[in-house]
Amino acid sequence: MLLAQAADSNVPGASSRNVAGHVPNQNRQAQQAPVTDSASPPAARWWTPGEGTPLAPLIPYPNSFGQVGVLNTAGVIDTKGHPFFEPIGENGRACVSCHQPANAMSLSVEMIQQRWHETAGKDPIFAPIDGMNCPDLPPGDPKSHSLLLERGLFRVFLPWPPKAADGSTVDAEFTIEVVRDPTGCNLHPTYGLKSANPMVSVYRRPRVAANTKYFTHQGFGVFSFIGKNGLPATRDPETGLPSGMNILSDARQPTLKTQAVEAAVTHLQFNGKLDDERLAQIVGFESQLYTAQVMHVGAGSLIEESTPPGLGVYNLAKGREGLLGNNVTNFVFPMNEEWRKPAPSSDPEISRRNEMRASIARGQDVFMFRTFWIKDAMHLNTVGLGNPTKRTCSTCHGMHMMGMDIVNGWMDLGTTNLPWAREEPLNPWNERKPQMPLFKITCKSSVPPHPFLGRVFYTQDPGRGLISGKCNDVGAIVMQQFRGLAARAPYFSNGSAGSLSELVDFYDRRFNIGYTDQEREDLINFLSAL
């Protein structure tokens, strides 16, 4: 019965064939895109495909707030021949290309820019398929890769209308028009919305390929129906069990295995079928990997015995998954009294360290207990909490040890939909032009208008709407985890917050929170220690 539900054509996601219905369309576009010469010379802190360096059990990497650690609980791993580290497609990339240990198994703009200069733009991460704003642009020109170089965004191309699990067409509740196309891809005759293989191109950050037990669990919050709208949840095509739907920003893949299949087809331009052995190796590796900040420049070590239970990579690895953390029984990121009220010291260095630790503990209190009014957030203010509702950061970011949403589903907090999405100011003092695409969304007359944005509105990225075809899902995304934040700026799915300071400022403006200078500083310090 469950397996029959898993293949239900009305539920987006992977079918019993272990590949989602949209992947064949993506494969056709991936094989059309050019493959350029690439170079992967060794570089400090950079893992190149096929280099064969053993992966130590714990490796610390420096960042501006201290060090991030990557913990492999299985011990030393021989990466030679391992499918996560070997180029298996046509463009020279491996999984590790976009999930770098030094960047908490994601990618930072700082590292991307460094790699551009080291390889003259020939590293495989700059492959035309998605490392360019559009595959037909001039290779070697920074303008062709501006979204990747400036905001850390890769092109994600999805079929329009959406495809169900069995490949059938979803009858979307809205129409989509291209209002602005600075990349040239959405209006391109080969890659665009009106091509023979119609695709919508959006631009997103790579997510963290670690700490996976927390967002692939079968515990609390993983229900047969999506908590935000009551529709059937995507299911694991092999087991028939409902998915937490937390792997990708639009929840289009239910398992690490199906995600690996799609990533090989799109990002690696692999034109074939990954065998079960290689898929098992990839999933096994991602399942034993943990990443978090292990040293803070102000607070010191985050892996010593006295470290608060919510911090450090060792505590993360042994923590319990499937727990709701926005309560005083299971805090999202538990602290301890030793940091909250450190003992006085006559040593100036220890005093400075203790001041930072106290600031981080206060930042956790801001995150957990500082209330503000949340208004007009789709799939939050529409689920019975009221509009507005007086809540805290931990209301949405409630997953214990992760800060993700514990309940399967997605929300629109305003990062991609206008009027809240970041747009280039149009005035005589700003020479920059908008780089993100802009789409006009028109909800069909047969469905109710969007409750907060109306029947016609605009978005830089339709988010889950490109998968479900639901008007109310346009711009809604799955929240990213909080671990290793200091190592992987910029933030949000569209890279619109360049720093932790800009991240906090976005929420402060969006919900009129009115943080004091002290609250803002403490919250940033707290986030930088995760």
GROMACS .gro file of N, CA, C and O in nm, residues 243-352:
model
  440
  243SER      N    1   0.853   1.142   0.383
  243SER     CA    2   0.981   1.211   0.388
  243SER      C    3   0.970   1.337   0.473
  243SER      O    4   0.866   1.403   0.476
  244GLY      N    5   1.081   1.372   0.540
  244GLY     CA    6   1.087   1.499   0.612
  244GLY      C    7   1.088   1.619   0.519
  244GLY      O    8   1.064   1.731   0.563
  245MET      N    9   1.118   1.598   0.390
  245MET     CA   10   1.113   1.701   0.286
  245MET      C   11   1.202   1.820   0.321
  245MET      O   12   1.170   1.935   0.295
  246ASN      N   13   1.319   1.792   0.380
  246ASN     CA   14   1.410   1.897   0.425
  246ASN      C   15   1.543   1.899   0.350
  246ASN      O   16   1.634   1.973   0.388
  247ILE      N   17   1.558   1.817   0.247
  247ILE     CA   18   1.690   1.804   0.184
  247ILE      C   19   1.721   1.922   0.093
  247ILE      O   20   1.830   1.980   0.100
  248LEU      N   21   1.628   1.961   0.006
  248LEU     CA   22   1.650   2.071  -0.088
  248LEU      C   23   1.557   2.187  -0.054
  248LEU      O   24   1.457   2.171   0.014
  249SER      N   25   1.590   2.304  -0.105
  249SER     CA   26   1.514   2.423  -0.070
  249SER      C   27   1.371   2.420  -0.122
  249SER      O   28   1.284   2.490  -0.070
  250ASP      N   29   1.343   2.337  -0.224
  250ASP     CA   30   1.205   2.323  -0.272
  250ASP      C   31   1.148   2.185  -0.243
  250ASP      O   32   1.040   2.150  -0.291
  251ALA      N   33   1.221   2.104  -0.166
  251ALA     CA   34   1.175   1.971  -0.122
  251ALA      C   35   1.140   1.879  -0.239
  251ALA      O   36   1.057   1.789  -0.224
  252ARG      N   37   1.206   1.896  -0.353
  252ARG     CA   38   1.166   1.817  -0.469
  252ARG      C   39   1.220   1.674  -0.463
  252ARG      O   40   1.176   1.589  -0.542
  253GLN      N   41   1.318   1.646  -0.377
  253GLN     CA   42   1.369   1.510  -0.364
  253GLN      C   43   1.348   1.459  -0.222
  253GLN      O   44   1.381   1.528  -0.126
  254PRO      N   45   1.293   1.338  -0.207
  254PRO     CA   46   1.259   1.289  -0.074
  254PRO      C   47   1.373   1.225   0.004
  254PRO      O   48   1.366   1.216   0.127
  255THR      N   49   1.477   1.175  -0.063
  255THR     CA   50   1.583   1.103   0.006
  255THR      C   51   1.719   1.148  -0.045
  255THR      O   52   1.733   1.206  -0.153
  256LEU      N   53   1.822   1.117   0.033
  256LEU     CA   54   1.959   1.146  -0.010
  256LEU      C   55   1.993   1.071  -0.139
  256LEU      O   56   2.067   1.120  -0.223
  257LYS      N   57   1.937   0.953  -0.153
  257LYS     CA   58   1.965   0.872  -0.272
  257LYS      C   59   1.905   0.935  -0.397
  257LYS      O   60   1.974   0.948  -0.500
  258THR      N   61   1.778   0.975  -0.390
  258THR     CA   62   1.717   1.037  -0.508
  258THR      C   63   1.779   1.173  -0.538
  258THR      O   64   1.791   1.212  -0.654
  259GLN      N   65   1.823   1.243  -0.434
  259GLN     CA   66   1.891   1.371  -0.455
  259GLN      C   67   2.022   1.349  -0.529
  259GLN      O   68   2.058   1.426  -0.619
  260ALA      N   69   2.096   1.244  -0.492
  260ALA     CA   70   2.224   1.214  -0.558
  260ALA      C   71   2.202   1.182  -0.706
  260ALA      O   72   2.282   1.220  -0.792
  261VAL      N   73   2.093   1.111  -0.736
  261VAL     CA   74   2.063   1.078  -0.876
  261VAL      C   75   2.043   1.206  -0.957
  261VAL      O   76   2.101   1.223  -1.065
  262GLU      N   77   1.960   1.298  -0.905
  262GLU     CA   78   1.936   1.422  -0.979
  262GLU      C   79   2.061   1.508  -0.988
  262GLU      O   80   2.090   1.567  -1.092
  263ALA      N   81   2.138   1.518  -0.878
  263ALA     CA   82   2.258   1.601  -0.878
  263ALA      C   83   2.359   1.551  -0.982
  263ALA      O   84   2.426   1.631  -1.048
  264ALA      N   85   2.370   1.420  -0.997
  264ALA     CA   86   2.462   1.367  -1.097
  264ALA      C   87   2.419   1.406  -1.238
  264ALA      O   88   2.502   1.444  -1.322
  265VAL      N   89   2.289   1.399  -1.264
  265VAL     CA   90   2.236   1.432  -1.396
  265VAL      C   91   2.254   1.580  -1.427
  265VAL      O   92   2.294   1.617  -1.538
  266THR      N   93   2.224   1.667  -1.330
  266THR     CA   94   2.225   1.810  -1.356
  266THR      C   95   2.363   1.872  -1.332
  266THR      O   96   2.427   1.920  -1.425
  267HIS      N   97   2.410   1.869  -1.210
  267HIS     CA   98   2.534   1.940  -1.175
  267HIS      C   99   2.659   1.876  -1.234
  267HIS      O  100   2.756   1.944  -1.267
  268LEU      N  101   2.659   1.742  -1.247
  268LEU     CA  102   2.778   1.673  -1.298
  268LEU      C  103   2.766   1.638  -1.445
  268LEU      O  104   2.862   1.590  -1.505
  269GLN      N  105   2.647   1.658  -1.504
  269GLN     CA  106   2.619   1.621  -1.643
  269GLN      C  107   2.653   1.474  -1.670
  269GLN      O  108   2.717   1.438  -1.767
  270PHE      N  109   2.607   1.391  -1.578
  270PHE     CA  110   2.624   1.247  -1.589
  270PHE      C  111   2.508   1.191  -1.669
  270PHE      O  112   2.393   1.197  -1.626
  271ASN      N  113   2.535   1.135  -1.785
  271ASN     CA  114   2.431   1.086  -1.874
  271ASN      C  115   2.423   0.934  -1.863
  271ASN      O  116   2.470   0.860  -1.947
  272GLY      N  117   2.368   0.889  -1.751
  272GLY     CA  118   2.361   0.745  -1.729
  272GLY      C  119   2.284   0.717  -1.601
  272GLY      O  120   2.205   0.798  -1.556
  273LYS      N  121   2.308   0.601  -1.544
  273LYS     CA  122   2.240   0.561  -1.422
  273LYS      C  123   2.345   0.526  -1.318
  273LYS      O  124   2.429   0.438  -1.340
  274LEU      N  125   2.341   0.596  -1.205
  274LEU     CA  126   2.432   0.564  -1.095
  274LEU      C  127   2.395   0.428  -1.038
  274LEU      O  128   2.280   0.404  -1.002
  275ASP      N  129   2.491   0.339  -1.031
  275ASP     CA  130   2.463   0.206  -0.980
  275ASP      C  131   2.442   0.210  -0.828
  275ASP      O  132   2.480   0.305  -0.759
  276ASP      N  133   2.381   0.104  -0.777
  276ASP     CA  134   2.346   0.100  -0.635
  276ASP      C  135   2.469   0.109  -0.545
  276ASP      O  136   2.461   0.167  -0.437
  277GLU      N  137   2.579   0.053  -0.587
  277GLU     CA  138   2.699   0.055  -0.502
  277GLU      C  139   2.749   0.198  -0.482
  277GLU      O  140   2.779   0.240  -0.370
  278ARG      N  141   2.756   0.274  -0.591
  278ARG     CA  142   2.804   0.413  -0.577
  278ARG      C  143   2.704   0.499  -0.501
  278ARG      O  144   2.743   0.584  -0.420
  279LEU      N  145   2.575   0.478  -0.526
  279LEU     CA  146   2.475   0.554  -0.450
  279LEU      C  147   2.485   0.524  -0.301
  279LEU      O  148   2.476   0.614  -0.217
  280ALA      N  149   2.505   0.397  -0.267
  280ALA     CA  150   2.517   0.360  -0.126
  280ALA      C  151   2.641   0.424  -0.063
  280ALA      O  152   2.637   0.467   0.053
  281GLN      N  153   2.750   0.434  -0.137
  281GLN     CA  154   2.870   0.498  -0.086
  281GLN      C  155   2.847   0.647  -0.060
  281GLN      O  156   2.890   0.700   0.042
  282ILE      N  157   2.781   0.714  -0.153
  282ILE     CA  158   2.754   0.857  -0.137
  282ILE      C  159   2.665   0.882  -0.016
  282ILE      O  160   2.693   0.965   0.069
  283VAL      N  161   2.555   0.806  -0.009
  283VAL     CA  162   2.461   0.824   0.102
  283VAL      C  163   2.527   0.787   0.235
  283VAL      O  164   2.509   0.856   0.335
  284GLY      N  165   2.604   0.679   0.236
  284GLY     CA  166   2.672   0.639   0.358
  284GLY      C  167   2.769   0.743   0.407
  284GLY      O  168   2.777   0.772   0.528
  285PHE      N  169   2.844   0.804   0.315
  285PHE     CA  170   2.938   0.908   0.352
  285PHE      C  171   2.867   1.030   0.409
  285PHE      O  172   2.904   1.082   0.515
  286GLU      N  173   2.763   1.076   0.341
  286GLU     CA  174   2.689   1.193   0.389
  286GLU      C  175   2.623   1.165   0.525
  286GLU      O  176   2.605   1.258   0.604
  287SER      N  177   2.590   1.040   0.551
  287SER     CA  178   2.520   1.005   0.675
  287SER      C  179   2.613   0.996   0.795
  287SER      O  180   2.566   0.995   0.909
  288GLN      N  181   2.743   0.988   0.772
  288GLN     CA  182   2.837   0.977   0.884
  288GLN      C  183   2.918   1.105   0.904
  288GLN      O  184   3.010   1.110   0.984
  289LEU      N  185   2.878   1.212   0.834
  289LEU     CA  186   2.955   1.336   0.835
  289LEU      C  187   2.882   1.443   0.915
  289LEU      O  188   2.761   1.462   0.902
  290TYR      N  189   2.958   1.515   0.999
  290TYR     CA  190   2.902   1.625   1.079
  290TYR      C  191   2.993   1.746   1.067
  290TYR      O  192   3.116   1.733   1.056
  291THR      N  193   2.931   1.863   1.067
  291THR     CA  194   3.009   1.985   1.058
  291THR      C  195   2.948   2.093   1.146
  291THR      O  196   2.825   2.107   1.154
  292ALA      N  197   3.035   2.166   1.216
  292ALA     CA  198   2.994   2.276   1.303
  292ALA      C  199   3.120   2.355   1.338
  292ALA      O  200   3.233   2.308   1.318
  293GLN      N  201   3.100   2.474   1.390
  293GLN     CA  202   3.214   2.553   1.436
  293GLN      C  203   3.279   2.481   1.554
  293GLN      O  204   3.210   2.433   1.645
  294VAL      N  205   3.414   2.471   1.550
  294VAL     CA  206   3.486   2.402   1.658
  294VAL      C  207   3.573   2.495   1.740
  294VAL      O  208   3.622   2.458   1.847
  295MET      N  209   3.595   2.617   1.688
  295MET     CA  210   3.670   2.717   1.763
  295MET      C  211   3.617   2.854   1.729
  295MET      O  212   3.586   2.881   1.612
  296HIS      N  213   3.600   2.939   1.830
  296HIS     CA  214   3.550   3.074   1.809
  296HIS      C  215   3.658   3.172   1.850
  296HIS      O  216   3.719   3.159   1.958
  297VAL      N  217   3.685   3.272   1.766
  297VAL     CA  218   3.795   3.364   1.792
  297VAL      C  219   3.782   3.436   1.926
  297VAL      O  220   3.881   3.470   1.989
  298GLY      N  221   3.660   3.458   1.972
  298GLY     CA  222   3.642   3.525   2.100
  298GLY      C  223   3.615   3.431   2.215
  298GLY      O  224   3.660   3.453   2.327
  299ALA      N  225   3.544   3.320   2.186
  299ALA     CA  226   3.499   3.231   2.293
  299ALA      C  227   3.591   3.112   2.316
  299ALA      O  228   3.575   3.040   2.415
  300GLY      N  229   3.685   3.088   2.225
  300GLY     CA  230   3.777   2.976   2.242
  300GLY      C  231   3.723   2.846   2.186
  300GLY      O  232   3.637   2.843   2.097
  301SER      N  233   3.773   2.735   2.241
  301SER     CA  234   3.738   2.602   2.190
  301SER      C  235   3.591   2.572   2.211
  301SER      O  236   3.533   2.603   2.315
  302LEU      N  237   3.531   2.507   2.110
  302LEU     CA  238   3.392   2.463   2.118
  302LEU      C  239   3.382   2.311   2.123
  302LEU      O  240   3.273   2.256   2.104
  303ILE      N  241   3.494   2.245   2.149
  303ILE     CA  242   3.491   2.099   2.156
  303ILE      C  243   3.554   2.048   2.286
  303ILE      O  244   3.582   1.930   2.298
  304GLU      N  245   3.572   2.137   2.382
  304GLU     CA  246   3.622   2.092   2.512
  304GLU      C  247   3.506   2.040   2.596
  304GLU      O  248   3.388   2.058   2.562
  305GLU      N  249   3.539   1.979   2.709
  305GLU     CA  250   3.437   1.914   2.791
  305GLU      C  251   3.331   2.011   2.843
  305GLU      O  252   3.214   1.975   2.858
  306SER      N  253   3.371   2.135   2.870
  306SER     CA  254   3.277   2.232   2.928
  306SER      C  255   3.194   2.305   2.823
  306SER      O  256   3.116   2.394   2.856
  307THR      N  257   3.209   2.269   2.695
  307THR     CA  258   3.131   2.333   2.589
  307THR      C  259   2.982   2.310   2.610
  307THR      O  260   2.940   2.200   2.645
  308PRO      N  261   2.899   2.412   2.593
  308PRO     CA  262   2.754   2.391   2.604
  308PRO      C  263   2.707   2.279   2.512
  308PRO      O  264   2.761   2.260   2.402
  309PRO      N  265   2.606   2.202   2.554
  309PRO     CA  266   2.563   2.085   2.476
  309PRO      C  267   2.510   2.117   2.337
  309PRO      O  268   2.501   2.028   2.253
  310GLY      N  269   2.476   2.244   2.310
  310GLY     CA  270   2.427   2.278   2.178
  310GLY      C  271   2.535   2.322   2.081
  310GLY      O  272   2.505   2.350   1.964
  311LEU      N  273   2.660   2.327   2.125
  311LEU     CA  274   2.769   2.377   2.041
  311LEU      C  275   2.871   2.267   2.015
  311LEU      O  276   2.881   2.169   2.089
  312GLY      N  277   2.951   2.286   1.910
  312GLY     CA  278   3.060   2.195   1.880
  312GLY      C  279   3.017   2.073   1.800
  312GLY      O  280   2.904   2.025   1.810
  313VAL      N  281   3.110   2.021   1.723
  313VAL     CA  282   3.077   1.914   1.630
  313VAL      C  283   3.057   1.780   1.701
  313VAL      O  284   2.978   1.696   1.656
  314TYR      N  285   3.127   1.757   1.814
  314TYR     CA  286   3.108   1.630   1.885
  314TYR      C  287   2.970   1.621   1.948
  314TYR      O  288   2.903   1.517   1.942
  315ASN      N  289   2.926   1.730   2.012
  315ASN     CA  290   2.790   1.732   2.068
  315ASN      C  291   2.686   1.715   1.959
  315ASN      O  292   2.583   1.650   1.979
  316LEU      N  293   2.713   1.773   1.842
  316LEU     CA  294   2.619   1.761   1.730
  316LEU      C  295   2.607   1.616   1.685
  316LEU      O  296   2.497   1.566   1.660
  317ALA      N  297   2.720   1.547   1.676
  317ALA     CA  298   2.720   1.409   1.628
  317ALA      C  299   2.645   1.315   1.722
  317ALA      O  300   2.581   1.219   1.677
  318LYS      N  301   2.650   1.342   1.852
  318LYS     CA  302   2.585   1.251   1.947
  318LYS      C  303   2.445   1.299   1.988
  318LYS      O  304   2.379   1.235   2.068
  319GLY      N  305   2.400   1.412   1.934
  319GLY     CA  306   2.269   1.465   1.969
  319GLY      C  307   2.155   1.381   1.914
  319GLY      O  308   2.172   1.297   1.825
  320ARG      N  309   2.036   1.405   1.967
  320ARG     CA  310   1.917   1.330   1.926
  320ARG      C  311   1.844   1.403   1.814
  320ARG      O  312   1.820   1.524   1.823
  321GLU      N  313   1.807   1.330   1.713
  321GLU     CA  314   1.730   1.386   1.603
  321GLU      C  315   1.582   1.372   1.631
  321GLU      O  316   1.540   1.295   1.719
  322GLY      N  317   1.501   1.444   1.555
  322GLY     CA  318   1.356   1.430   1.567
  322GLY      C  319   1.298   1.492   1.692
  322GLY      O  320   1.196   1.444   1.742
  323LEU      N  321   1.360   1.599   1.742
  323LEU     CA  322   1.310   1.666   1.862
  323LEU      C  323   1.270   1.809   1.829
  323LEU      O  324   1.343   1.880   1.759
  324LEU      N  325   1.156   1.850   1.880
  324LEU     CA  326   1.115   1.990   1.871
  324LEU      C  327   1.192   2.067   1.977
  324LEU      O  328   1.188   2.034   2.095
  325GLY      N  329   1.261   2.173   1.935
  325GLY     CA  330   1.350   2.243   2.026
  325GLY      C  331   1.304   2.378   2.074
  325GLY      O  332   1.375   2.442   2.151
  326ASN      N  333   1.186   2.426   2.031
  326ASN     CA  334   1.146   2.561   2.073
  326ASN      C  335   1.071   2.559   2.206
  326ASN      O  336   0.962   2.612   2.220
  327ASN      N  337   1.133   2.493   2.304
  327ASN     CA  338   1.075   2.484   2.438
  327ASN      C  339   1.188   2.466   2.538
  327ASN      O  340   1.302   2.437   2.501
  328VAL      N  341   1.157   2.481   2.666
  328VAL     CA  342   1.261   2.476   2.769
  328VAL      C  343   1.297   2.334   2.809
  328VAL      O  344   1.386   2.313   2.891
  329THR      N  345   1.230   2.234   2.751
  329THR     CA  346   1.268   2.094   2.773
  329THR      C  347   1.379   2.053   2.678
  329THR      O  348   1.476   1.989   2.717
  330ASN      N  349   1.363   2.089   2.551
  330ASN     CA  350   1.465   2.062   2.449
  330ASN      C  351   1.491   2.193   2.374
  330ASN      O  352   1.424   2.222   2.276
  331PHE      N  353   1.586   2.271   2.423
  331PHE     CA  354   1.622   2.394   2.353
  331PHE      C  355   1.671   2.360   2.212
  331PHE      O  356   1.723   2.251   2.188
  332VAL      N  357   1.655   2.453   2.120
  332VAL     CA  358   1.710   2.432   1.986
  332VAL      C  359   1.861   2.413   1.997
  332VAL      O  360   1.918   2.315   1.947
  333PHE      N  361   1.928   2.504   2.064
  333PHE     CA  362   2.072   2.495   2.087
  333PHE      C  363   2.097   2.515   2.237
  333PHE      O  364   2.112   2.629   2.283
  334PRO      N  365   2.100   2.407   2.315
  334PRO     CA  366   2.112   2.420   2.461
  334PRO      C  367   2.243   2.487   2.503
  334PRO      O  368   2.349   2.460   2.447
  335MET      N  369   2.234   2.574   2.602
  335MET     CA  370   2.351   2.638   2.663
  335MET      C  371   2.374   2.579   2.803
  335MET      O  372   2.305   2.486   2.844
  336ASN      N  373   2.471   2.633   2.874
  336ASN     CA  374   2.493   2.590   3.013
  336ASN      C  375   2.524   2.713   3.099
  336ASN      O  376   2.554   2.821   3.049
  337GLU      N  377   2.517   2.695   3.229
  337GLU     CA  378   2.536   2.807   3.322
  337GLU      C  379   2.680   2.856   3.323
  337GLU      O  380   2.706   2.972   3.351
  338GLU      N  381   2.774   2.768   3.292
  338GLU     CA  382   2.915   2.807   3.292
  338GLU      C  383   2.943   2.917   3.188
  338GLU      O  384   3.029   3.002   3.208
  339TRP      N  385   2.870   2.915   3.077
  339TRP     CA  386   2.884   3.021   2.977
  339TRP      C  387   2.791   3.137   3.006
  339TRP      O  388   2.827   3.253   2.982
  340ARG      N  389   2.676   3.107   3.058
  340ARG     CA  390   2.580   3.214   3.085
  340ARG      C  391   2.628   3.307   3.196
  340ARG      O  392   2.612   3.428   3.189
  341LYS      N  393   2.689   3.247   3.299
  341LYS     CA  394   2.740   3.326   3.413
  341LYS      C  395   2.880   3.277   3.447
  341LYS      O  396   2.902   3.207   3.546
  342PRO      N  397   2.979   3.311   3.364
  342PRO     CA  398   3.115   3.263   3.388
  342PRO      C  399   3.174   3.319   3.516
  342PRO      O  400   3.141   3.430   3.559
  343ALA      N  401   3.263   3.243   3.577
  343ALA     CA  402   3.328   3.286   3.701
  343ALA      C  403   3.422   3.403   3.673
  343ALA      O  404   3.488   3.407   3.568
  344PRO      N  405   3.431   3.500   3.763
  344PRO     CA  406   3.522   3.613   3.744
  344PRO      C  407   3.668   3.565   3.737
  344PRO      O  408   3.705   3.463   3.795
  345SER      N  409   3.750   3.641   3.663
  345SER     CA  410   3.891   3.606   3.648
  345SER      C  411   3.975   3.733   3.647
  345SER      O  412   3.933   3.836   3.592
  346SER      N  413   4.094   3.724   3.706
  346SER     CA  414   4.186   3.837   3.703
  346SER      C  415   4.269   3.839   3.576
  346SER      O  416   4.340   3.937   3.548
  347ASP      N  417   4.262   3.733   3.498
  347ASP     CA  418   4.336   3.724   3.371
  347ASP      C  419   4.256   3.798   3.263
  347ASP      O  420   4.144   3.757   3.231
  348PRO      N  421   4.312   3.906   3.205
  348PRO     CA  422   4.237   3.983   3.104
  348PRO      C  423   4.194   3.899   2.984
  348PRO      O  424   4.084   3.918   2.930
  349GLU      N  425   4.277   3.804   2.942
  349GLU     CA  426   4.243   3.721   2.827
  349GLU      C  427   4.124   3.631   2.858
  349GLU      O  428   4.032   3.617   2.775
  350ILE      N  429   4.123   3.571   2.976
  350ILE     CA  430   4.011   3.487   3.015
  350ILE      C  431   3.885   3.570   3.033
  350ILE      O  432   3.774   3.528   2.997
  351SER      N  433   3.899   3.691   3.085
  351SER     CA  434   3.784   3.780   3.102
  351SER      C  435   3.722   3.813   2.968
  351SER      O  436   3.598   3.813   2.953
  352ARG      N  437   3.806   3.842   2.867
  352ARG     CA  438   3.753   3.872   2.734
  352ARG      C  439   3.683   3.749   2.675
  352ARG      O  440   3.577   3.761   2.613
   0.00000   0.00000   0.00000
